[in-house]
Coordinates of C-alpha atoms and ligand atoms in Angstrom, one line a residue:
Chain A
M12 CA -1.6 9.1 -25.6
S13 CA 1.2 10.0 -27.7
P14 CA 0.6 13.8 -28.0
S15 CA 0.0 14.1 -24.1
A16 CA 3.8 12.8 -23.7
E17 CA 5.7 14.4 -25.9
A18 CA 4.0 17.7 -23.8
E19 CA 5.1 16.2 -21.0
A20 CA 8.8 15.2 -22.0
P21 CA 10.6 18.4 -21.3
E22 CA 9.5 18.0 -18.2
V23 CA 11.1 14.8 -16.7
V24 CA 13.6 15.7 -18.0
E25 CA 13.5 18.8 -16.8
V26 CA 12.8 17.1 -13.0
A27 CA 15.9 14.2 -13.9
A28 CA 18.5 17.3 -14.1
Q29 CA 16.4 18.3 -10.4
E30 CA 16.7 14.6 -9.3
R31 CA 21.2 15.1 -8.1
P32 CA 20.5 15.8 -4.7
S33 CA 23.8 16.8 -2.8
V34 CA 25.0 15.7 0.5
V35 CA 23.0 16.5 2.9
E36 CA 20.3 16.3 0.8
R37 CA 20.7 13.0 1.3
A38 CA 22.1 12.7 4.3
K39 CA 18.0 14.5 5.7
Q40 CA 15.9 11.7 2.9
R41 CA 17.2 8.9 4.8
L42 CA 16.9 10.0 8.6
E43 CA 13.4 11.5 7.6
S44 CA 12.8 7.9 6.0
L45 CA 14.4 6.6 9.3
G46 CA 12.0 8.8 11.3
A47 CA 9.0 8.0 9.4
M48 CA 9.6 3.9 9.4
T49 CA 10.1 4.1 13.7
Q50 CA 7.2 6.0 13.9
M51 CA 5.2 2.2 11.4
T52 CA 7.5 0.6 14.1
G53 CA 5.2 2.4 16.6
Q54 CA 1.7 2.7 14.9
V55 CA 2.3 -1.6 13.9
L56 CA 2.9 -1.6 17.5
S57 CA -0.1 -0.5 18.7
R58 CA -2.6 -1.9 16.7
A59 CA -1.3 -5.7 16.7
V60 CA -1.6 -6.1 20.5
R61 CA -5.1 -4.0 20.9
P62 CA -8.3 -5.6 19.0
P63 CA -9.8 -7.7 16.8
F64 CA -7.1 -9.7 15.7
D65 CA -7.3 -10.9 12.2
G66 CA -6.3 -14.6 13.1
A67 CA -7.2 -15.9 10.2
A68 CA -4.8 -13.2 7.8
L69 CA -1.4 -14.4 10.2
I70 CA -2.3 -17.7 9.6
F71 CA -2.0 -17.7 6.4
Q72 CA 1.1 -15.4 6.0
V73 CA 2.4 -17.9 8.3
E74 CA 1.9 -20.8 5.8
T75 CA 2.9 -18.8 2.8
L76 CA 6.4 -17.0 4.0
G77 CA 6.7 -20.3 6.0
V78 CA 6.3 -22.6 3.0
R79 CA 8.5 -20.5 0.8
S80 CA 11.2 -19.9 2.4
L81 CA 12.0 -22.7 4.4
P82 CA 13.6 -24.7 1.6
I83 CA 16.4 -22.5 1.8
A84 CA 16.1 -22.3 5.4
L85 CA 16.9 -26.2 5.6
L86 CA 19.5 -25.8 2.5
T87 CA 21.7 -22.6 4.5
A88 CA 21.6 -24.7 7.5
T89 CA 23.1 -28.0 5.4
F90 CA 25.7 -26.4 4.4
A91 CA 26.9 -23.9 7.1
G92 CA 26.8 -27.4 9.5
L93 CA 29.1 -29.3 6.6
V94 CA 31.9 -26.0 5.9
I95 CA 32.2 -25.1 10.0
S96 CA 32.1 -29.0 10.9
L97 CA 35.1 -29.3 8.0
Q98 CA 36.6 -26.0 9.1
F99 CA 36.9 -26.7 12.5
G100 CA 37.2 -30.3 12.7
Y101 CA 40.6 -29.2 11.0
F102 CA 41.9 -26.8 13.2
L103 CA 41.4 -28.6 15.9
A104 CA 42.8 -31.1 14.9
R105 CA 46.3 -29.6 14.2
F106 CA 46.2 -29.5 18.3
G107 CA 44.9 -32.9 18.7
V108 CA 41.8 -32.1 20.0
Q109 CA 38.8 -32.7 17.8
Y110 CA 36.8 -34.9 19.6
T111 CA 36.3 -31.6 21.2
V112 CA 35.0 -30.9 17.5
G113 CA 31.0 -30.7 18.0
R114 CA 31.1 -28.8 21.3
V115 CA 33.0 -26.3 18.9
V116 CA 30.3 -26.9 16.3
V117 CA 27.4 -26.1 18.6
L118 CA 28.1 -23.2 20.1
T119 CA 28.4 -21.3 16.8
L120 CA 25.8 -22.2 15.2
F121 CA 23.6 -21.8 18.1
R122 CA 24.3 -18.7 19.3
E123 CA 25.8 -17.1 15.4
L124 CA 25.5 -19.4 12.6
A125 CA 22.1 -21.1 12.3
P126 CA 19.4 -17.4 13.5
V127 CA 22.3 -14.6 11.2
L128 CA 22.8 -16.6 7.9
T129 CA 18.4 -18.3 8.5
A130 CA 17.5 -14.0 8.6
L131 CA 20.4 -13.1 5.9
T132 CA 18.7 -16.2 3.0
V133 CA 15.7 -16.6 4.3
G134 CA 15.0 -12.2 5.0
A135 CA 16.2 -11.5 1.2
R136 CA 13.3 -13.2 0.3
L137 CA 10.9 -12.8 2.0
G138 CA 12.0 -9.0 2.2
S139 CA 12.2 -8.3 -0.8
G140 CA 9.0 -10.7 -2.2
M141 CA 7.0 -8.8 0.6
A142 CA 8.5 -5.3 -0.6
A143 CA 7.1 -6.2 -4.6
E144 CA 3.8 -6.9 -2.6
L145 CA 3.0 -3.9 -1.3
G146 CA 4.7 -2.1 -3.7
A147 CA 3.1 -3.7 -6.7
M148 CA -0.8 -2.5 -4.1
T149 CA 0.3 0.1 -3.6
V150 CA 1.2 1.3 -7.3
T151 CA -1.9 0.2 -8.4
E152 CA -3.2 2.1 -5.7
Q153 CA -5.0 -0.8 -3.9
V154 CA -3.5 0.7 -1.1
D155 CA -5.3 3.2 -0.8
A156 CA -8.6 1.6 -2.0
I157 CA -8.2 0.4 1.5
R158 CA -8.4 3.3 3.4
A159 CA -10.7 4.6 0.5
L160 CA -13.1 1.8 1.4
G161 CA -12.7 2.3 5.9
A162 CA -9.8 0.2 6.3
D163 CA -6.4 0.3 8.1
P164 CA -3.7 -0.8 5.3
L165 CA -1.6 -1.5 8.8
R166 CA -3.7 -3.3 10.1
K167 CA -4.5 -5.6 7.0
L168 CA -1.1 -5.7 5.5
V169 CA 1.4 -4.9 7.9
V170 CA 0.3 -6.1 11.0
P171 CA -0.1 -10.1 10.0
R172 CA 2.7 -9.4 7.8
V173 CA 5.2 -7.9 10.8
L174 CA 3.7 -10.9 12.7
A175 CA 4.4 -13.8 10.6
C176 CA 7.8 -12.8 10.8
L177 CA 7.5 -12.5 14.0
L178 CA 7.2 -16.1 14.9
V179 CA 8.4 -18.0 11.3
M180 CA 11.9 -16.8 11.6
P181 CA 12.1 -18.3 15.7
V182 CA 11.5 -21.8 13.9
L183 CA 12.9 -21.5 11.1
T184 CA 16.1 -20.4 13.6
V185 CA 15.5 -23.7 15.1
F186 CA 14.9 -26.1 13.2
A187 CA 18.3 -24.7 11.1
D188 CA 20.0 -25.5 13.8
V189 CA 18.7 -29.6 14.1
V190 CA 20.2 -29.5 11.2
G191 CA 22.9 -27.9 11.2
L192 CA 24.3 -30.4 13.4
V193 CA 22.9 -33.2 11.6
A194 CA 24.5 -32.3 8.5
G195 CA 28.3 -31.3 11.1
A196 CA 28.2 -34.2 13.3
L197 CA 28.2 -36.7 9.7
V198 CA 30.4 -35.2 8.1
V199 CA 33.2 -35.4 11.0
N200 CA 32.1 -39.1 11.0
A201 CA 32.9 -39.4 7.6
Q202 CA 36.4 -36.7 7.3
Y203 CA 38.0 -37.5 10.7
A204 CA 36.4 -40.8 12.2
I205 CA 34.7 -38.8 15.3
S206 CA 32.3 -41.3 16.3
L207 CA 28.5 -39.5 16.2
D208 CA 27.8 -40.2 19.9
L209 CA 31.2 -38.7 20.5
F210 CA 30.3 -35.0 18.6
F211 CA 26.8 -35.4 19.9
Q212 CA 27.6 -35.9 23.7
G213 CA 30.4 -33.6 23.6
A214 CA 28.2 -31.6 21.6
L215 CA 24.8 -31.4 24.7
D216 CA 27.4 -30.8 28.1
A217 CA 28.9 -27.5 26.0
V218 CA 25.8 -26.4 24.9
F219 CA 23.5 -24.5 28.1
M220 CA 19.8 -22.8 27.7
M221 CA 21.0 -20.2 27.7
D222 CA 23.1 -21.0 23.8
F223 CA 19.7 -22.7 22.9
V224 CA 17.2 -19.0 23.4
S225 CA 19.9 -16.9 22.2
G226 CA 20.3 -17.2 19.2
V227 CA 16.5 -18.0 18.8
F228 CA 15.6 -14.9 20.7
K229 CA 18.1 -13.6 17.4
G230 CA 16.0 -14.9 15.2
A231 CA 12.4 -13.4 17.0
V232 CA 14.3 -9.7 16.5
F233 CA 16.3 -10.4 13.4
G234 CA 12.1 -11.3 12.2
F235 CA 10.6 -8.0 13.3
I236 CA 12.8 -6.2 11.0
I237 CA 12.4 -7.9 8.1
G238 CA 8.9 -7.4 8.2
L239 CA 8.8 -4.0 9.2
V240 CA 11.5 -3.4 6.6
G241 CA 10.0 -5.0 3.7
C242 CA 6.7 -3.7 4.5
F243 CA 7.3 -0.1 5.2
K244 CA 9.7 0.0 2.0
G245 CA 6.6 -1.7 -0.5
L246 CA 4.3 0.7 1.2
T247 CA 6.5 3.4 0.5
V248 CA 6.9 2.9 -3.6
E249 CA 7.3 6.8 -5.1
G250 CA 7.5 6.3 -8.8
G251 CA 6.1 3.5 -10.6
T252 CA 7.3 0.1 -11.7
E253 CA 10.4 1.3 -11.9
G254 CA 9.9 2.1 -7.7
V255 CA 8.6 -1.2 -7.6
G256 CA 11.9 -3.0 -8.2
R257 CA 14.2 -0.2 -6.7
A258 CA 12.4 -0.9 -3.3
T259 CA 12.8 -5.2 -3.6
T260 CA 16.7 -4.3 -4.0
Q261 CA 16.5 -1.5 -0.9
T262 CA 14.4 -3.6 1.5
V263 CA 18.1 -6.5 0.9
A264 CA 20.3 -4.6 1.8
I265 CA 18.6 -2.7 4.9
T266 CA 17.1 -5.8 6.0
S267 CA 21.1 -7.5 5.5
V268 CA 22.4 -4.3 7.2
A269 CA 20.3 -3.9 9.6
V270 CA 20.6 -7.7 10.9
C271 CA 24.1 -7.4 11.7
L272 CA 24.4 -4.7 13.4
A273 CA 21.3 -5.9 15.8
D274 CA 23.7 -9.6 15.7
F275 CA 25.6 -7.4 16.8
F276 CA 24.0 -5.6 19.4
I277 CA 22.3 -9.0 20.6
T278 CA 25.7 -10.8 20.9
K279 CA 27.0 -8.2 23.8
V280 CA 24.4 -8.0 26.0
T281 CA 23.9 -11.6 25.6
L282 CA 27.2 -12.6 26.6
Y283 CA 27.3 -10.9 29.7
L284 CA 23.0 -11.2 31.1
Chain B
M283 CA -14.7 -2.6 11.8
A284 CA -10.3 -0.9 12.3
F285 CA -10.8 1.9 15.0
S286 CA -14.4 1.0 16.5
H287 CA -12.7 0.9 19.6
R288 CA -10.8 3.7 19.6
K289 CA -12.1 7.9 20.1
K290 CA -15.3 7.5 19.8
E291 CA -15.6 10.6 21.6
A292 CA -14.5 11.8 18.6
P293 CA -16.2 14.5 16.7
T294 CA -17.3 13.0 13.9
F295 CA -19.3 14.3 10.7
E296 CA -22.5 13.5 10.3
F297 CA -24.1 13.3 6.2
H298 CA -26.7 14.8 6.4
R299 CA -29.8 14.5 3.2
P300 CA -28.2 17.6 1.0
T301 CA -31.0 19.4 -1.2
P302 CA -30.0 19.6 -5.0
G303 CA -28.1 22.5 -5.5
E304 CA -27.5 23.2 -2.6
Q305 CA -23.1 23.3 -1.8
L306 CA -21.9 20.8 -0.7
I307 CA -18.9 20.7 -0.8
H308 CA -15.5 24.0 -1.0
F309 CA -12.2 23.6 -1.4
E310 CA -10.7 27.1 0.1
H311 CA -7.7 28.3 -0.7
L312 CA -6.6 24.9 -1.1
Q313 CA -2.2 24.2 -1.5
K314 CA -0.3 20.9 -2.0
A315 CA 3.5 20.2 -2.9
F316 CA 5.8 17.2 -2.7
G317 CA 8.7 18.5 -1.6
A318 CA 9.8 21.2 -4.5
K319 CA 6.8 20.8 -6.8
R320 CA 3.9 22.2 -5.5
V321 CA 0.7 21.1 -7.2
Y322 CA -1.3 23.6 -6.2
D323 CA -0.2 27.4 -5.1
D324 CA -4.5 28.3 -4.3
L325 CA -7.9 26.1 -5.3
E326 CA -11.2 27.3 -5.0
L327 CA -14.6 25.2 -6.2
D328 CA -17.7 24.1 -5.0
V329 CA -19.4 21.4 -5.6
R330 CA -23.1 21.0 -5.4
A331 CA -25.2 18.6 -4.3
G332 CA -26.6 16.7 -6.9
E333 CA -24.8 18.0 -10.1
T334 CA -22.0 16.4 -12.2
L335 CA -19.5 18.6 -11.6
V336 CA -15.9 18.0 -14.4
V337 CA -12.9 18.7 -13.3
L338 CA -10.6 18.7 -16.6
G339 CA -7.0 19.0 -16.6
G340 CA -3.9 17.4 -18.3
S341 CA -0.8 15.2 -17.2
G342 CA 0.5 14.8 -13.5
T343 CA -1.6 18.3 -12.9
G344 CA -3.4 17.3 -10.0
K345 CA -6.9 15.7 -10.0
S346 CA -6.2 12.9 -9.2
V347 CA -4.4 14.4 -6.1
L348 CA -7.6 16.7 -5.4
L349 CA -10.0 13.5 -5.2
K350 CA -7.6 12.0 -2.7
C351 CA -7.1 15.5 -0.7
L352 CA -11.2 15.4 0.0
I353 CA -11.4 11.9 1.8
G354 CA -8.6 11.7 3.0
L355 CA -5.9 9.8 1.1
Q356 CA -3.9 13.0 0.8
R357 CA -3.2 15.1 3.5
P358 CA -3.4 19.4 1.1
D359 CA 0.1 21.6 3.1
A360 CA -2.6 24.5 3.6
G361 CA -6.2 25.6 3.2
R362 CA -10.2 23.5 3.8
I363 CA -12.1 21.1 2.3
L364 CA -15.1 21.8 3.9
F365 CA -18.4 19.3 3.7
Q366 CA -21.3 20.4 4.0
G367 CA -20.3 22.8 6.4
H368 CA -17.7 21.3 8.6
D369 CA -14.6 21.2 8.3
V370 CA -12.1 18.2 7.7
T371 CA -9.3 19.2 6.4
G372 CA -7.9 18.5 10.2
F373 CA -8.9 15.0 10.5
S374 CA -8.3 11.6 11.3
E375 CA -8.0 9.0 10.5
E376 CA -10.3 7.8 11.8
Q377 CA -13.0 11.0 11.9
F378 CA -12.9 10.2 7.6
I379 CA -14.0 6.9 8.6
P380 CA -17.8 8.0 7.5
V381 CA -16.2 11.0 5.3
R382 CA -15.6 8.1 3.0
R383 CA -18.7 5.6 3.8
N384 CA -20.9 8.6 2.3
V385 CA -18.0 9.8 -1.0
A386 CA -17.0 6.9 -1.9
M387 CA -13.9 6.8 -5.0
V388 CA -13.7 5.1 -8.4
F389 CA -10.2 4.1 -9.0
Q390 CA -8.2 5.1 -11.8
G391 CA -7.2 2.0 -13.0
A392 CA -10.2 0.3 -10.5
A393 CA -7.3 -0.7 -8.1
L394 CA -9.8 -4.2 -7.2
F395 CA -7.8 -6.5 -5.0
D396 CA -6.4 -9.0 -7.0
S397 CA -6.6 -11.7 -4.3
L398 CA -10.6 -11.0 -4.1
S399 CA -13.6 -12.8 -6.5
V400 CA -15.1 -9.7 -7.6
G401 CA -17.8 -10.2 -5.3
E402 CA -15.5 -10.1 -2.7
N403 CA -14.3 -7.3 -3.8
V404 CA -17.5 -6.0 -3.1
A405 CA -18.6 -6.8 -0.2
Y406 CA -15.5 -5.0 1.4
P407 CA -16.5 -1.7 2.0
L408 CA -20.1 -3.1 3.6
R409 CA -17.4 -5.9 6.4
E410 CA -15.7 -2.5 7.1
H411 CA -18.3 -0.2 7.1
F412 CA -21.0 -2.2 8.6
P413 CA -19.1 -5.3 9.9
D414 CA -22.7 -6.8 11.7
M415 CA -24.5 -6.1 8.7
P416 CA -26.0 -10.3 8.0
L417 CA -24.4 -12.7 5.7
D418 CA -27.0 -12.5 3.5
E419 CA -28.3 -9.3 3.4
V420 CA -24.3 -8.8 2.0
R421 CA -24.6 -11.3 -0.9
Q422 CA -28.5 -9.3 -1.4
R423 CA -26.7 -6.0 -1.8
V424 CA -23.5 -7.7 -4.0
A425 CA -26.1 -9.1 -6.6
E426 CA -28.0 -5.9 -6.5
K427 CA -24.7 -3.6 -6.7
L428 CA -23.0 -6.3 -9.5
A429 CA -26.5 -5.9 -11.7
L430 CA -26.3 -2.7 -11.7
V431 CA -22.9 -2.7 -13.4
N432 CA -24.4 -4.2 -15.5
L433 CA -22.6 -7.5 -14.7
P434 CA -24.5 -10.3 -13.0
G435 CA -23.4 -13.4 -11.6
T436 CA -19.5 -12.8 -11.9
E437 CA -19.7 -13.0 -8.3
R438 CA -17.0 -15.6 -8.1
L439 CA -14.7 -13.8 -10.9
M440 CA -10.9 -12.8 -10.1
P441 CA -10.3 -9.5 -10.9
S442 CA -7.2 -10.9 -13.1
D443 CA -10.2 -12.8 -15.4
L444 CA -11.8 -8.9 -16.8
S445 CA -11.1 -6.7 -19.3
G446 CA -10.1 -3.5 -18.6
G447 CA -13.8 -2.1 -18.7
M448 CA -15.5 -5.2 -16.4
K449 CA -13.1 -3.4 -14.3
K450 CA -14.1 -0.3 -14.1
R451 CA -17.9 -1.3 -13.4
V452 CA -16.1 -4.0 -10.8
G453 CA -14.6 -0.2 -9.5
L454 CA -17.9 1.7 -9.4
A455 CA -19.9 -2.2 -7.4
R456 CA -16.9 -1.7 -4.7
A457 CA -17.2 2.1 -4.5
I458 CA -21.4 2.3 -3.9
A459 CA -22.0 -0.7 -2.4
T460 CA -22.5 1.5 0.9
N461 CA -24.5 3.7 -1.4
P462 CA -22.6 6.7 -1.3
E463 CA -24.0 10.3 -1.4
V464 CA -21.3 11.7 -3.8
I465 CA -19.2 9.2 -6.0
L466 CA -15.9 10.8 -7.1
W467 CA -14.6 9.6 -10.4
D468 CA -10.9 9.6 -11.3
E469 CA -9.9 9.5 -14.5
P470 CA -13.0 6.6 -15.9
T471 CA -13.2 6.8 -19.5
T472 CA -9.5 6.5 -20.0
G473 CA -8.0 3.8 -21.8
L474 CA -11.0 2.5 -23.2
D475 CA -12.0 1.5 -25.9
P476 CA -14.8 4.4 -27.9
V477 CA -17.8 1.6 -27.5
T478 CA -17.1 1.3 -23.1
T479 CA -16.9 4.8 -23.4
Q480 CA -19.8 5.2 -24.1
S481 CA -21.2 2.6 -22.0
I482 CA -19.3 4.9 -18.9
N483 CA -20.7 7.5 -19.4
S484 CA -24.3 6.8 -19.1
M485 CA -23.4 5.0 -16.0
I486 CA -22.3 7.6 -14.9
N487 CA -25.5 9.3 -15.5
S488 CA -27.4 7.0 -14.1
M489 CA -25.7 7.1 -10.9
K490 CA -27.3 10.7 -10.9
K491 CA -31.2 10.0 -11.7
K492 CA -31.1 6.0 -9.8
L493 CA -29.2 7.3 -7.0
G494 CA -29.3 11.0 -6.4
C495 CA -26.0 11.3 -6.0
T496 CA -23.4 13.9 -6.8
S497 CA -20.0 13.3 -8.8
I498 CA -17.4 14.3 -9.3
V499 CA -15.4 13.6 -12.7
V500 CA -11.7 14.0 -13.4
T501 CA -10.8 13.3 -16.9
H502 CA -8.7 14.5 -19.7
D503 CA -11.3 13.7 -22.5
L504 CA -13.3 16.0 -23.4
V505 CA -15.8 13.6 -25.4
S506 CA -16.6 12.2 -22.1
A507 CA -16.3 15.9 -20.0
F508 CA -18.9 17.2 -22.4
A509 CA -21.3 13.9 -22.5
V510 CA -21.5 13.8 -18.8
G511 CA -20.3 17.4 -17.0
D512 CA -23.8 19.5 -15.4
R513 CA -20.5 21.8 -14.9
M514 CA -17.2 21.8 -15.4
A515 CA -14.1 22.9 -14.6
M516 CA -10.0 24.0 -15.5
L517 CA -7.4 23.1 -13.6
A518 CA -4.0 24.0 -14.5
N519 CA -1.4 26.4 -13.6
R520 CA -1.7 25.1 -10.0
R521 CA -5.5 26.6 -10.1
I522 CA -8.7 25.8 -11.3
V523 CA -9.0 28.3 -14.7
Q524 CA -12.3 28.5 -14.8
V525 CA -15.7 26.7 -13.5
G526 CA -19.1 27.0 -16.1
T527 CA -21.3 25.2 -18.0
R528 CA -20.5 23.6 -21.0
D529 CA -21.8 26.1 -22.8
E530 CA -19.5 28.0 -21.2
F531 CA -16.9 26.2 -22.2
R532 CA -17.3 25.9 -25.5
R533 CA -17.3 29.6 -26.3
S534 CA -14.5 30.1 -23.6
K535 CA -11.3 33.2 -23.4
V536 CA -9.2 31.7 -20.4
P537 CA -6.0 30.5 -23.0
E538 CA -5.5 27.7 -20.9
V539 CA -9.0 26.1 -21.3
R540 CA -8.6 27.4 -24.9
A541 CA -5.9 25.8 -25.4
F542 CA -7.1 21.9 -24.2
L543 CA -10.0 22.1 -26.0
D544 CA -8.5 23.4 -29.2
A545 CA -5.5 20.5 -29.0
R546 CA -8.6 17.7 -28.2
R547 CA -10.3 19.3 -31.5
V548 CA -7.3 19.0 -33.9
E549 CA -7.0 15.3 -32.9
L550 CA -10.8 14.3 -33.7
E551 CA -10.2 15.6 -37.7
P552 CA -9.7 13.9 -40.3
G553 CA -6.3 14.6 -40.8
G554 CA -5.7 16.0 -37.9
M555 CA -3.2 13.7 -35.8
S556 CA 0.2 14.4 -37.5
Ligands
ATP202 N1 2.1 10.4 -3.1 C1 3.0 11.2 -3.7 N2 4.3 11.1 -3.7 C2 5.5 12.3 -4.7 N3 4.4 12.8 -5.5 C3 3.0 12.4 -5.7 C4 2.9 11.7 -5.6 N4 1.7 12.0 -6.1 C5 1.5 12.7 -6.7 N5 2.0 13.3 -6.8 C6 3.0 14.0 -8.1 O1 1.7 15.3 -7.8 C7 1.4 15.7 -9.4 C8 -0.2 15.4 -9.7 O2 -1.1 13.6 -9.8 P1 -1.7 13.9 -10.0 O3 -1.8 11.7 -10.0 O4 -2.8 14.6 -9.0 O5 -1.8 13.5 -11.5 P2 -3.3 13.4 -12.3 O6 -3.6 15.2 -12.8 O7 -4.7 12.6 -11.8 O8 -2.9 12.6 -13.7 P3 -3.0 11.5 -14.5 O9 -3.9 11.4 -15.3 O10 -1.1 10.9 -15.2 O11 -4.2 10.5 -13.8 C9 2.3 14.3 -10.3 O12 3.0 15.6 -10.5 C10 3.0 13.3 -9.7 O13 3.8 13.2 -9.5
MG203 MG1 -4.7 11.1 -12.0

């Protein structure tokens, strides 16, 4: 081992020196990787809708991903509910309309905060977890082995994970809606002496089906993005164990930005429906 | 199972039992690069049916990539790969499935699936290639292959319970589960102690004797190379610099081969290691 490592050393230095790509070069790489991801998205979708379906693998992923992320989702939702209720309660009290706090909180929560905060926190966890898991399989040649043994890694690994994210995220969003609203009701009740009745009455009056549905729909879209990015980053890991670390951090960054971008566009569209 | 519903009409590969000595695999003007890094410029290599061909080469010379090109895990940039005269270079992923059923690979680090038991690992290719095989037969085939690699009754162990040498042997059992004609060995003895190395070498030889398999063994372990190789090829400077018998290699005057053989000889002599 050691003699060959010594012999390789100069080459490594050379490669490192070469690998300081220009801005143009890096932009090109980004675009290429975006193209590759788009291509994978198409391949995943076409496999997801055609038999054979692997229900057992999907259920397994829903279980692991769901259980893994439920505590964070609930905790985030609780504090989100607490904080916005306090803020809005304080703010609305200035105008003497603190009794409308339920309406404002429910809209903020259902339309924006529940789906987006869940996607940002849970998404970071799920996405980086998948990138690390698939990345480890890639560098230990397990993904190559799947192909060599006559199977299809997209079908075996990616489809169940992406579908599971797609299912789990909307469900978590609904949990976050409920938990956040209850937490909000309790804190305004204690802080501003607004009865639970009044709070929930206002909330129910204000909220339309569309508000609820748009939030859940966002959850599904975010789940799809998280699953795809995590799996893509995992399968395209380069450069051994170090590469796996890089892939996981990149996954967190990419999913966060992508979730915020997607949120803007979905909001824009759903507001005018 | 995957792909079975698609492209039934695509021209697929029909592997017929080769007569010993006939040309089985032919790499023709192969070129491959990863970005700016060229791995092969113009690589030519023949593999004959029934032989064990050892491909020697230093770290990072593209030994693993060569094996992966053969079963479509990597795609060459130019040149052709022929199997019994069939050009498989442009094959789609689906078309490669029958090739992969007949050409099995034993991976460098065994590449066992961590989440599956030893038995499930060995059964994996059977389930994929023969989805209709009855469960009893699968179980029997798994037991038979595990016995063949001297690990009988280990079905229930998990890969994390195994030593490096045992993993390699399970990887072999998994590779030969479908009774392939060709076995590709990616550094089968690297990182193993001398005794385990010895047992892997004899396993490579016994696969040839018992199953009549053709083997391509990629390695930089010279002891192992001379123990198993009928013929040898040296990969250096992005091409095959020499192909020949063991004796031709021992007497080789090709500078790359000489350098490789002599460097390792120093290592084995007393006081040779610095
Ligand atoms: N997927 C890939 N992406 C980019 N470069 C790669 C990839 N696979 C291999 N390479 C590069 O191609 C070259 C040959 O790789 P290969 O794994 O075939 O080497 P090897 O001869 O098997 O070496 P080792 O003894 O380390 O296993 C290496 O320089 C490697 O960095
Ligand atoms: Mg290798």
